[in-house]
Short mmCIF file of the C-alpha atoms (twelve columns), coordinates in Angstrom:
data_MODEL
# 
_entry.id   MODEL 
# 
loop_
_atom_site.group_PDB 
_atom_site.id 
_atom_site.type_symbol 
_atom_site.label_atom_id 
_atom_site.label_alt_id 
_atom_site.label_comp_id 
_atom_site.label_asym_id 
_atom_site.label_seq_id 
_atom_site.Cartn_x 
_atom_site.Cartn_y 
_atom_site.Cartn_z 
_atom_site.pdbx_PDB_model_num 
ATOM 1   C CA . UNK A 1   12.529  -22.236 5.007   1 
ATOM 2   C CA . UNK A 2   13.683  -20.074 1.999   1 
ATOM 3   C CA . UNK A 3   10.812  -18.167 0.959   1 
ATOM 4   C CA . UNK A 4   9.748   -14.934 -1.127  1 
ATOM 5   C CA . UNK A 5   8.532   -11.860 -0.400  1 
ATOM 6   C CA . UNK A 6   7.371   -8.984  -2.813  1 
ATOM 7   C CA . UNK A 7   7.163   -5.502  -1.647  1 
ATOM 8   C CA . UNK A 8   6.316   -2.089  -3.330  1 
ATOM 9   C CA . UNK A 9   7.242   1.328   -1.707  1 
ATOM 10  C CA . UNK A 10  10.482  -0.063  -0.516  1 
ATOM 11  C CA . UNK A 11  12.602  2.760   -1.707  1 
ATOM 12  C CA . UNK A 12  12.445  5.035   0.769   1 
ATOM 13  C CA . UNK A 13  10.673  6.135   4.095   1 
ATOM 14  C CA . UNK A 14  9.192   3.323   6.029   1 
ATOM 15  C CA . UNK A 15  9.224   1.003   3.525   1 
ATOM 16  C CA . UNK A 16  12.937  0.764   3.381   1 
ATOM 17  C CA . UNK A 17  13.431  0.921   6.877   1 
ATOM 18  C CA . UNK A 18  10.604  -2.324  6.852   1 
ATOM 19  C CA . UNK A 19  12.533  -3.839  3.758   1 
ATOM 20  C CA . UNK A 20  16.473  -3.637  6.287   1 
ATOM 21  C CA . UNK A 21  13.994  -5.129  9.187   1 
ATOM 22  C CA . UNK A 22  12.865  -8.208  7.180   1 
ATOM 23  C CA . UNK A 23  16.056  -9.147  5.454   1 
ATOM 24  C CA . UNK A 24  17.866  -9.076  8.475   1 
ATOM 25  C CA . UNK A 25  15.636  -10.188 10.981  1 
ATOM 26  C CA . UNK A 26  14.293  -13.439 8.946   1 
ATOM 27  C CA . UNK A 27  17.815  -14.264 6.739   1 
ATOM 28  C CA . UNK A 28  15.549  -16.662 4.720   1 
ATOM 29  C CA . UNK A 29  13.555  -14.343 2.524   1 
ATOM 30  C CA . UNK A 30  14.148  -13.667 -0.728  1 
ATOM 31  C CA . UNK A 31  12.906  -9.831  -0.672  1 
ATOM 32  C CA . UNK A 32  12.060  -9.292  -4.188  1 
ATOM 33  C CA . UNK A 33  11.506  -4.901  -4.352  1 
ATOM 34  C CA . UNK A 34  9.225   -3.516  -7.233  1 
ATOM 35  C CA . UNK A 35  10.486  -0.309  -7.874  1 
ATOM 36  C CA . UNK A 36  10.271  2.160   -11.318 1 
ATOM 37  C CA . UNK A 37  12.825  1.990   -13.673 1 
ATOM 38  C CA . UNK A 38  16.795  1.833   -12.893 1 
ATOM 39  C CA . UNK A 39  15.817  2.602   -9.151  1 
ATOM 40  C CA . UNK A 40  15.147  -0.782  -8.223  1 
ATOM 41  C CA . UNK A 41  18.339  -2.298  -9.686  1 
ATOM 42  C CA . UNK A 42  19.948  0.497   -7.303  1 
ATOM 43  C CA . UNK A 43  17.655  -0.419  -4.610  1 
ATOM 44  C CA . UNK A 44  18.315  -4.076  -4.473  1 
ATOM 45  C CA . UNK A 45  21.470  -3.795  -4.674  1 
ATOM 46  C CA . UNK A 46  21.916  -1.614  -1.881  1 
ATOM 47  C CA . UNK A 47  19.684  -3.854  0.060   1 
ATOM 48  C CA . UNK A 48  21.696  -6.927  -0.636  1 
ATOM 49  C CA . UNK A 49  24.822  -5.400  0.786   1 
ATOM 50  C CA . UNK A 50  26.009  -7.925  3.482   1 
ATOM 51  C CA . UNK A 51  24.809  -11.483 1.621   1 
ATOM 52  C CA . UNK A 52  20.892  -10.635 1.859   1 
ATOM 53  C CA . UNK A 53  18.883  -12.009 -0.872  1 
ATOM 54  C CA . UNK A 54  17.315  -9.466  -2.693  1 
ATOM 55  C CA . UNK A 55  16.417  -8.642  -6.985  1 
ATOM 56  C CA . UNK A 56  13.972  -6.456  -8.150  1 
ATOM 57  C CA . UNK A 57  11.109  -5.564  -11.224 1 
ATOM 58  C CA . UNK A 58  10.684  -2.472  -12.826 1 
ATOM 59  C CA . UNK A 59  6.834   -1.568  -12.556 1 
ATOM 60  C CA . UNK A 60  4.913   2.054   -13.156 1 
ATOM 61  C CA . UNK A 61  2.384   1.220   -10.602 1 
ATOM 62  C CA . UNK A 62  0.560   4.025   -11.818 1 
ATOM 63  C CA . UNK A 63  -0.485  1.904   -14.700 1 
ATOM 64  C CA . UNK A 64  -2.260  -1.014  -14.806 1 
ATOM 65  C CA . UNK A 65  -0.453  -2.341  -17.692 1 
ATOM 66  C CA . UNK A 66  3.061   -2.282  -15.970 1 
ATOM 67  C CA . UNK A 67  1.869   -3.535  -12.706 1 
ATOM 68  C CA . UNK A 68  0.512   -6.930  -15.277 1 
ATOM 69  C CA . UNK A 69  3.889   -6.699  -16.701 1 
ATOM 70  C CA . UNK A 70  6.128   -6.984  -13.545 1 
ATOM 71  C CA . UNK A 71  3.244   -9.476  -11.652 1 
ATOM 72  C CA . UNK A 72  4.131   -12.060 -15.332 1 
ATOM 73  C CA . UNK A 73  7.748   -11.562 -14.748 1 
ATOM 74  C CA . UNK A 74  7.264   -12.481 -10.726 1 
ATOM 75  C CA . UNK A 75  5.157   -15.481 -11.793 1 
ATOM 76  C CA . UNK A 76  7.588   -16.856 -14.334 1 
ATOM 77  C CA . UNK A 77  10.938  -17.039 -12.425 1 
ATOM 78  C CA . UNK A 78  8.316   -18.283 -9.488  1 
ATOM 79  C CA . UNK A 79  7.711   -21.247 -12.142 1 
ATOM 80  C CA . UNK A 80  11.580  -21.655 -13.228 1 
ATOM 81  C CA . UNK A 81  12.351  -21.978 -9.841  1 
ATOM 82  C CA . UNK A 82  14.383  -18.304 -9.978  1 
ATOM 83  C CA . UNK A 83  12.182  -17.635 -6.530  1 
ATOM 84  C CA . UNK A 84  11.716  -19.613 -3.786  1 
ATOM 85  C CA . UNK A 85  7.805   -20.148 -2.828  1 
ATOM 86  C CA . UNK A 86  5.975   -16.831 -2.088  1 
ATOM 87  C CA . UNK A 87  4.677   -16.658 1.197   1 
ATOM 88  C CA . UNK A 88  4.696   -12.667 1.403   1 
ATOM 89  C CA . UNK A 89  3.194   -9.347  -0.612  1 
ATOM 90  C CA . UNK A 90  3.709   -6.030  0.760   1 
ATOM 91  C CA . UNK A 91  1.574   -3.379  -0.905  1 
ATOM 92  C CA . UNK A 92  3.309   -0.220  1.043   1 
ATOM 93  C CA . UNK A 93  4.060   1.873   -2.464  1 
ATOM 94  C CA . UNK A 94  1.439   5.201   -2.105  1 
ATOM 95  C CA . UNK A 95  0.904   8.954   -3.805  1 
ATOM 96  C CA . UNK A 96  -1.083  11.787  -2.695  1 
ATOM 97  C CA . UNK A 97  -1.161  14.585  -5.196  1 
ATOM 98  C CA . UNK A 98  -2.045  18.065  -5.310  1 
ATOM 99  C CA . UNK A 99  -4.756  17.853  -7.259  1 
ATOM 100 C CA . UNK A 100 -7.670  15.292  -8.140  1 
ATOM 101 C CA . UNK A 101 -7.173  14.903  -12.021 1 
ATOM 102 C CA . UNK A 102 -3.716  13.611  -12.560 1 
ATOM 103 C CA . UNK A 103 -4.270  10.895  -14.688 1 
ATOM 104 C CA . UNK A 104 -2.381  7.495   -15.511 1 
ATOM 105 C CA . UNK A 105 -1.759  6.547   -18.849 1 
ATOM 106 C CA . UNK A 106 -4.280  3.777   -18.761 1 
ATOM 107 C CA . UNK A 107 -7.176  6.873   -17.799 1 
ATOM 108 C CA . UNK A 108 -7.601  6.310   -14.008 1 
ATOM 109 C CA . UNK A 109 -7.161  8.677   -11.137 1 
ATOM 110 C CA . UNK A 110 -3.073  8.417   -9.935  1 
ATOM 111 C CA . UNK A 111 -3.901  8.743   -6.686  1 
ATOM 112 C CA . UNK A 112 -6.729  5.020   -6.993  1 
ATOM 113 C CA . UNK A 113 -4.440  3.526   -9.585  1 
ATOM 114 C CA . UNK A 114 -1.337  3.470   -7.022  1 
ATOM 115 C CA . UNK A 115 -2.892  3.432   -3.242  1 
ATOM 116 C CA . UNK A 116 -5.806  0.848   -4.892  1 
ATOM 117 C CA . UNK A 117 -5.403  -0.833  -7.754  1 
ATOM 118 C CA . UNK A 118 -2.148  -1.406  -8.457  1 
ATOM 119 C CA . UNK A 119 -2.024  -3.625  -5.135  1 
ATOM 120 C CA . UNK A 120 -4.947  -5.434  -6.272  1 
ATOM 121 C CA . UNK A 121 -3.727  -6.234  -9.459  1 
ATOM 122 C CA . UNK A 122 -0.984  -7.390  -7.574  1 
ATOM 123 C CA . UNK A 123 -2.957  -9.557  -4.960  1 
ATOM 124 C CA . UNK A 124 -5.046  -11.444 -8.217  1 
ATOM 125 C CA . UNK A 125 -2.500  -12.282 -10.538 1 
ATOM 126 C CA . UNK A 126 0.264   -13.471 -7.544  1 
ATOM 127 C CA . UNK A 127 -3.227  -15.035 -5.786  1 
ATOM 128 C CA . UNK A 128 -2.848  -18.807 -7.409  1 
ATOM 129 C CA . UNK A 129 0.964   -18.846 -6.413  1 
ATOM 130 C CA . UNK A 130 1.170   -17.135 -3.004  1 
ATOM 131 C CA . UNK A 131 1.757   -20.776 -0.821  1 
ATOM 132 C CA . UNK A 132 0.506   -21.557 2.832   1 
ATOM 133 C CA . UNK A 133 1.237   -19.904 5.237   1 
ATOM 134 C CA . UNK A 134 1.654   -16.421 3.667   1 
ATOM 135 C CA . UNK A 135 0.374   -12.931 4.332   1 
ATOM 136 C CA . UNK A 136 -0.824  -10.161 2.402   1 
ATOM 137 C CA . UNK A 137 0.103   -6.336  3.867   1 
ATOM 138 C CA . UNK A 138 -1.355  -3.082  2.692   1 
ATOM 139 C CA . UNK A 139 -0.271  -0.096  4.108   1 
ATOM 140 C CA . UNK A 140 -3.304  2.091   4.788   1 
ATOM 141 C CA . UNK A 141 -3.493  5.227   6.713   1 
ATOM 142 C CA . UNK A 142 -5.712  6.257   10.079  1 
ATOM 143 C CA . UNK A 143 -6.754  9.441   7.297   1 
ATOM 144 C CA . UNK A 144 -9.818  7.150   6.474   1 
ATOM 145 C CA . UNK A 145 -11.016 8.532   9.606   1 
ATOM 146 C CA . UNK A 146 -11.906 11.684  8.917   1 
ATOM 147 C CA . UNK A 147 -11.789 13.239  12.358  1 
ATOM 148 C CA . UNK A 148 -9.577  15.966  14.369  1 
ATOM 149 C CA . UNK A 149 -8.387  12.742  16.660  1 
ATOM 150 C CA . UNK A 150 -6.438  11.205  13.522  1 
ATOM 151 C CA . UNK A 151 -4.709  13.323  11.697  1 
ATOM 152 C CA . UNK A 152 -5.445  17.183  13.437  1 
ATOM 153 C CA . UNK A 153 -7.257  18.792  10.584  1 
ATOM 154 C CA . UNK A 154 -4.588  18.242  8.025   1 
ATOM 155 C CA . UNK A 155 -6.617  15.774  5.554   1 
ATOM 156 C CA . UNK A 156 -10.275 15.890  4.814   1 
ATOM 157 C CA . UNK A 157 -11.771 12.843  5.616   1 
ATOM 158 C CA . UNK A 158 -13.020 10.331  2.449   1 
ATOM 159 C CA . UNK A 159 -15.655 11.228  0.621   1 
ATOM 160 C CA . UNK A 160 -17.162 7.928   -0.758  1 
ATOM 161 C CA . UNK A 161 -18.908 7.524   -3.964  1 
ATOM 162 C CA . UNK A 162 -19.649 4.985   -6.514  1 
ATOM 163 C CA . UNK A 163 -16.480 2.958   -7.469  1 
ATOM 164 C CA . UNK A 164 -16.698 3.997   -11.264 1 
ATOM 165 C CA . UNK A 165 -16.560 7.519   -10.022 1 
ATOM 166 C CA . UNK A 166 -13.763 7.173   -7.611  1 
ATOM 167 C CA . UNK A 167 -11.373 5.696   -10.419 1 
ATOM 168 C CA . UNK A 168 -11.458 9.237   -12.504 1 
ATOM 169 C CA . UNK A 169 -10.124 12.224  -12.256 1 
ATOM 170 C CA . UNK A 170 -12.353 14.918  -10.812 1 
ATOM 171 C CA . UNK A 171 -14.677 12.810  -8.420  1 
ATOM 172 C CA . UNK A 172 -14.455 15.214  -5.626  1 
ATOM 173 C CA . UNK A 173 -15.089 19.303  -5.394  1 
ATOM 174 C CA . UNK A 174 -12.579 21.365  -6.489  1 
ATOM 175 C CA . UNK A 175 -10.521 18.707  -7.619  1 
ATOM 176 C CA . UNK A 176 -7.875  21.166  -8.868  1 
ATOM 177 C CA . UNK A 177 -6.835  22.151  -5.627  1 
ATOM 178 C CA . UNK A 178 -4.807  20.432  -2.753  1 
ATOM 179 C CA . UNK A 179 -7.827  19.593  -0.740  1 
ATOM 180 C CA . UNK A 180 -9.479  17.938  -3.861  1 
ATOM 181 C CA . UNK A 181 -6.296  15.424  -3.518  1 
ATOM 182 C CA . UNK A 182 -6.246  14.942  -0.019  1 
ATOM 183 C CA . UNK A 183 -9.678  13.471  -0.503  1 
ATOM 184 C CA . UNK A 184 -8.620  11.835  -3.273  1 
ATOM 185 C CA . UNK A 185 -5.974  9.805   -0.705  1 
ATOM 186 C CA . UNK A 186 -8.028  9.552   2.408   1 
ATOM 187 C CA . UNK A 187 -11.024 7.643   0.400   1 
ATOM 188 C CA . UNK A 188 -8.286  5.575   -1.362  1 
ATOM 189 C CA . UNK A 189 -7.163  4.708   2.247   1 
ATOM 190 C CA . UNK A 190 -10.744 3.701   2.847   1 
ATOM 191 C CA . UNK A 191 -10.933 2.000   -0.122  1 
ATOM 192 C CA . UNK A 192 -8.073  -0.388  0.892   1 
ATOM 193 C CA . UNK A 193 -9.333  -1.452  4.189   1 
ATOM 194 C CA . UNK A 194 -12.574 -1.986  2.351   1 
ATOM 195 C CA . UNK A 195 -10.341 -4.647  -0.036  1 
ATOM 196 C CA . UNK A 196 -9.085  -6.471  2.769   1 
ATOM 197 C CA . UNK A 197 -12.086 -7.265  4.592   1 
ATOM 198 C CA . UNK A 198 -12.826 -8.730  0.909   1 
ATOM 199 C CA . UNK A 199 -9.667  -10.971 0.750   1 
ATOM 200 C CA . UNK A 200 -9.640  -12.545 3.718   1 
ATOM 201 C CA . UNK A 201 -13.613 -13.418 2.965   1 
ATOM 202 C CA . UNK A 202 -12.404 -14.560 -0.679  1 
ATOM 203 C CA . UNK A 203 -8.503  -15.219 -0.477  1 
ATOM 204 C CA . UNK A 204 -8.055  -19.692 0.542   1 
ATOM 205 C CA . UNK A 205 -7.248  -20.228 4.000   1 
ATOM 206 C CA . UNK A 206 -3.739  -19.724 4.721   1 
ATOM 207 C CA . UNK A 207 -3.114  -16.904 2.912   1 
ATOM 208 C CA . UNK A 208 -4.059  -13.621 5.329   1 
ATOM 209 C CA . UNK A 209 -4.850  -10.186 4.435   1 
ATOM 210 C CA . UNK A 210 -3.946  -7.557  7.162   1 
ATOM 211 C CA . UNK A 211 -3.979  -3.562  6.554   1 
ATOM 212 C CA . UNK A 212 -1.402  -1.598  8.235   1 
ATOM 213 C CA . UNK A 213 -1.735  2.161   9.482   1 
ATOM 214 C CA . UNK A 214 1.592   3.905   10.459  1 
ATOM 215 C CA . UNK A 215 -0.269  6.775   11.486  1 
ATOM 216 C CA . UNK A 216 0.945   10.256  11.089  1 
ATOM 217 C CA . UNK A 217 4.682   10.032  9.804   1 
ATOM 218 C CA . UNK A 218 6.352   13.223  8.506   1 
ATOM 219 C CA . UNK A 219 9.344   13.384  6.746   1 
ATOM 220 C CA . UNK A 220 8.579   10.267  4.190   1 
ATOM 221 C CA . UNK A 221 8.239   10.719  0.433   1 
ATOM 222 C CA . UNK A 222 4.612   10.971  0.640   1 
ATOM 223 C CA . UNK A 223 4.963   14.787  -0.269  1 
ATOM 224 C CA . UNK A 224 6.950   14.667  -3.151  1 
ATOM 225 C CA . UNK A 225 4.315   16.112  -5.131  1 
ATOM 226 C CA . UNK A 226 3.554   18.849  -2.796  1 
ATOM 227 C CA . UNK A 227 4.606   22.596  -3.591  1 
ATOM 228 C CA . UNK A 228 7.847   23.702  -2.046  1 
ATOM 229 C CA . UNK A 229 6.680   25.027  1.273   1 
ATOM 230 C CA . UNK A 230 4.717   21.576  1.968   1 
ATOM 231 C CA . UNK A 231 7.737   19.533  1.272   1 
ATOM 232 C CA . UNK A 232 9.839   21.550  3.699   1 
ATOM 233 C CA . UNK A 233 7.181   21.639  6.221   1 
ATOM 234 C CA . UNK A 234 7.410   17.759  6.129   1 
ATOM 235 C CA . UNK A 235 11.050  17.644  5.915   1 
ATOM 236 C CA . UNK A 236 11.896  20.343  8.482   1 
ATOM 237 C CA . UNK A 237 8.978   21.053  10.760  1 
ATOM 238 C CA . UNK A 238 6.724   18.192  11.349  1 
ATOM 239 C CA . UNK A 239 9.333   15.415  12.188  1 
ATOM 240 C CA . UNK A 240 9.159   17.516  15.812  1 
ATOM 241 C CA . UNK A 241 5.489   15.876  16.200  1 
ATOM 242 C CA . UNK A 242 7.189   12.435  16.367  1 
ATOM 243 C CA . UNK A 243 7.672   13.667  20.442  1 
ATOM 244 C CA . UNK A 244 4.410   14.072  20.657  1 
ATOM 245 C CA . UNK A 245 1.486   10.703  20.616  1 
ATOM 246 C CA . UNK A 246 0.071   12.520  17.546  1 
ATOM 247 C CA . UNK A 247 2.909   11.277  14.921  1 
ATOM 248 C CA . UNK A 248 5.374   8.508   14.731  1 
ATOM 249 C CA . UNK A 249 8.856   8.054   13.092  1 
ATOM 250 C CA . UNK A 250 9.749   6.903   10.385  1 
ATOM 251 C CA . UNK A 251 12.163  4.267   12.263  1 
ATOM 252 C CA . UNK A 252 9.427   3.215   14.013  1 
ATOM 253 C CA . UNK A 253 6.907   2.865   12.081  1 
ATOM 254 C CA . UNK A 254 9.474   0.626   9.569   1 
ATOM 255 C CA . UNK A 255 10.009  -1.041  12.368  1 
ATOM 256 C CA . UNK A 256 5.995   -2.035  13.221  1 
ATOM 257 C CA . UNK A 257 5.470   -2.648  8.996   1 
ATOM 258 C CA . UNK A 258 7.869   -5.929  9.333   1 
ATOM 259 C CA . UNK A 259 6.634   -7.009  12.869  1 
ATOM 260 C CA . UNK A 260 3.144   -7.094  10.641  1 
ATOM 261 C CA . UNK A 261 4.819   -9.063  7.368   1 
ATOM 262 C CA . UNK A 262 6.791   -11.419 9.505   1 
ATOM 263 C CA . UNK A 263 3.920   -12.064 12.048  1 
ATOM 264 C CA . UNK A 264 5.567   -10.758 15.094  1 
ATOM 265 C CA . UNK A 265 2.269   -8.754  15.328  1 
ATOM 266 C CA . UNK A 266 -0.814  -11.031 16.011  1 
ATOM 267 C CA . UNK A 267 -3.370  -10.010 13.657  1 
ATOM 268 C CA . UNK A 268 -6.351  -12.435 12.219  1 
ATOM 269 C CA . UNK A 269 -6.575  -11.997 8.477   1 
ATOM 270 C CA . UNK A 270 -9.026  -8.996  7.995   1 
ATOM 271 C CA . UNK A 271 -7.200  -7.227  10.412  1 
ATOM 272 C CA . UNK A 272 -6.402  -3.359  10.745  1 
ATOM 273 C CA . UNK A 273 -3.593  -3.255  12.539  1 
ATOM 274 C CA . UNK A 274 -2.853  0.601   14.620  1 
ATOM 275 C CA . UNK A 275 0.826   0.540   14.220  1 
ATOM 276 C CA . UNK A 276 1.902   -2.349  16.561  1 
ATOM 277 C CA . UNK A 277 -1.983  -4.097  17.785  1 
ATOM 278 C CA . UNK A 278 -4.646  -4.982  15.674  1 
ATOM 279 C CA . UNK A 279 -7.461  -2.239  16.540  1 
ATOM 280 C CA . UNK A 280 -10.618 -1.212  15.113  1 
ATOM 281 C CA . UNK A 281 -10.400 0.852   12.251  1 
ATOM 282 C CA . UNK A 282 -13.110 3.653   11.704  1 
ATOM 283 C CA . UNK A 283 -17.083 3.027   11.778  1 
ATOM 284 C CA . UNK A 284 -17.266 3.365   8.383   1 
ATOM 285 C CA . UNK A 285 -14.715 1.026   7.045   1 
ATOM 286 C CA . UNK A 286 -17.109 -1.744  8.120   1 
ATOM 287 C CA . UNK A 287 -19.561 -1.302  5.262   1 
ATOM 288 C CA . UNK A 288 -20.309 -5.172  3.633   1 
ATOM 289 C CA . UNK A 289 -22.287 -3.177  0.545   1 
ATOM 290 C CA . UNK A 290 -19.505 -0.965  -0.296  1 
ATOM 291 C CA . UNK A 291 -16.877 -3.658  0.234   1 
ATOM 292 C CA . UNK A 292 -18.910 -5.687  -2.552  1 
ATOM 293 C CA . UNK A 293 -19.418 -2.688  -5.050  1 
ATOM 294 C CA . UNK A 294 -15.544 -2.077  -4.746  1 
ATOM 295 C CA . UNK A 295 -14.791 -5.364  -5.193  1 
ATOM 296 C CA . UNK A 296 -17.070 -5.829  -8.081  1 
ATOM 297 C CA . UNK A 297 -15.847 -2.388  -9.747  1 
ATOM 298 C CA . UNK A 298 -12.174 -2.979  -8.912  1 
ATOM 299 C CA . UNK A 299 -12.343 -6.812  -10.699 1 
ATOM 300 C CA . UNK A 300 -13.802 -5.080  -13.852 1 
ATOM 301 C CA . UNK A 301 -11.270 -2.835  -13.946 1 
ATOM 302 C CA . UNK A 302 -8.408  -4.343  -13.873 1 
ATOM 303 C CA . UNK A 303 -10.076 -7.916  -15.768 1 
ATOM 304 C CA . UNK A 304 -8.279  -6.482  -19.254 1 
ATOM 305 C CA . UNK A 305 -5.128  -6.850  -17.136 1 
ATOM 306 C CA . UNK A 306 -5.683  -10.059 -15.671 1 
ATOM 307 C CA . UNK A 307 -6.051  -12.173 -18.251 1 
# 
């Protein structure tokens, strides 16, 4: 059955490897890519070599006011009957910065505008048209742990706080340095497993919510931001971990993002799903109060964008 499916972060890394995996593996979707400015026309059309069914919006998802803007656009050609029903959204778009106080032009943290935010913008105003059966997939990361096990001392584990404080630059020490915005992604990490566990209590049946953690995978985008030596590390260096049970590639873990979106990996909305099996995710990602104060925080938010 001809469906849609709208996914962020399919440029490059494992999101385009994910975005080749879906078109070709379920020839009915209608992949529609969300992508900042001419790069998704480029994107979609690359994508749609071979017959695939593919178009594309132009969304800063650093903004809350673009992400309203291409989330109206999706909704109207949904009601002309441009789209075929949605039955997919694929949250995988993500930034970790060098810092703590880059701020979006709407006055929120980059890092919780992107990784949080943006994707639930996404999830409310698409909410009344996704149709049943469909799925919901936000790519998370195993950083929300905080521990050696996870990610070998590279990423300081989240440091949770109020919501309101979370959302603005500077919430964390020395939010001028590197560390200050590798908290600043862990926590958002933490932040979207938190969100799930909230839509699949508050999302209607039939439409799941599953977070997805590719683990460790060097040699994505995720750097960009990061000073020369960081970016070649990534690049050049840490791809060798991929031989090793500490990292996976990028290939791969493409590969386990659209096993997730088309259901080839059984996973009960609410889910976390460990790159290819729905596991536990950390001890404190099961935290009902903090789930509520997100949501509650998160709704106010983004409720001038909403309407």
């Amino acid at each position: 059955m001809q469906h849609t499916v709208v996914m962020t972060g399919a440029r490059r890394g494992i999101g385009r490897v994910a975005a080749e995996h879906i078109l070709r593996r379920s020839p009915d979707a209608h992949l529609l890519v969300v992508a900042r400015g001419s790069s998704g026309a480029r994107l979609a059309g690359e994508l749609s070599a071979g017959g695939h069914q593919v178009s594309y919006v132009s969304a800063d998802l650093g903004s809350p006011a673009g992400v309203r803007s291409a989330a109206t656009k999706i909704r109207e050609r949904l009601d002309r009957g441009e789209l075929p029903p949605l039955r997919g959204f694929v949250g995988n778009a993500g930034a970790q910065y060098t810092n703590a106080l880059t701020e979006g032009p709407d006055g929120f943290e980059s890092t919780f505008a992107i990784n949080v935010l943006a994707n639930h913008l996404f999830v409310r105003l698409l909410q009344d048209r996704f149709v049943a059966p469909a799925r919901i997939v936000i790519t998370t990361s195993d950083t929300h742990f905080g521990d050696f096990t996870h990610n070998m001392g590279m990423v300081p584990g989240p440091a949770w706080k109020s919501p309101d404080v979370l959302a603005r630059p500077g919430a964390f020490p020395r939010p001028h340095t590197a560390t200050g915005g590798r908290t600043a992604y862990s926590t958002s990490k933490l932040a979207t497993i938190y969100l799930v566990h909230e839509y699949a209590r508050r999302l209607p049946a039939g439409i799941d919510a599953v977070a997805y953690n590719p683990g460790f995978v060097p040699g994505t985008g995720l750097a960009r931001h990061a000073g020369p030596v960081a970016r070649f590390a990534m690049r050049r260096i840490l791809p060798v971990m991929t031989l090793t049970p500490f990292a996976t590639g990028r290939v791969a873990a493409g590969r386990y993002l659209a096993d997730v979106v088309l259901g080839t990996t059984e996973a009960p909305t609410g889910s976390y799903v460990d790159r290819t099996r729905a596991a536990r995710s950390s001890a404190e990602s099961y935290d009902a109060r903090r789930e509520g104060e997100l949501w509650n925080c998160v709704e106010r938010f983004t409720a001038p964008y909403a309407a």
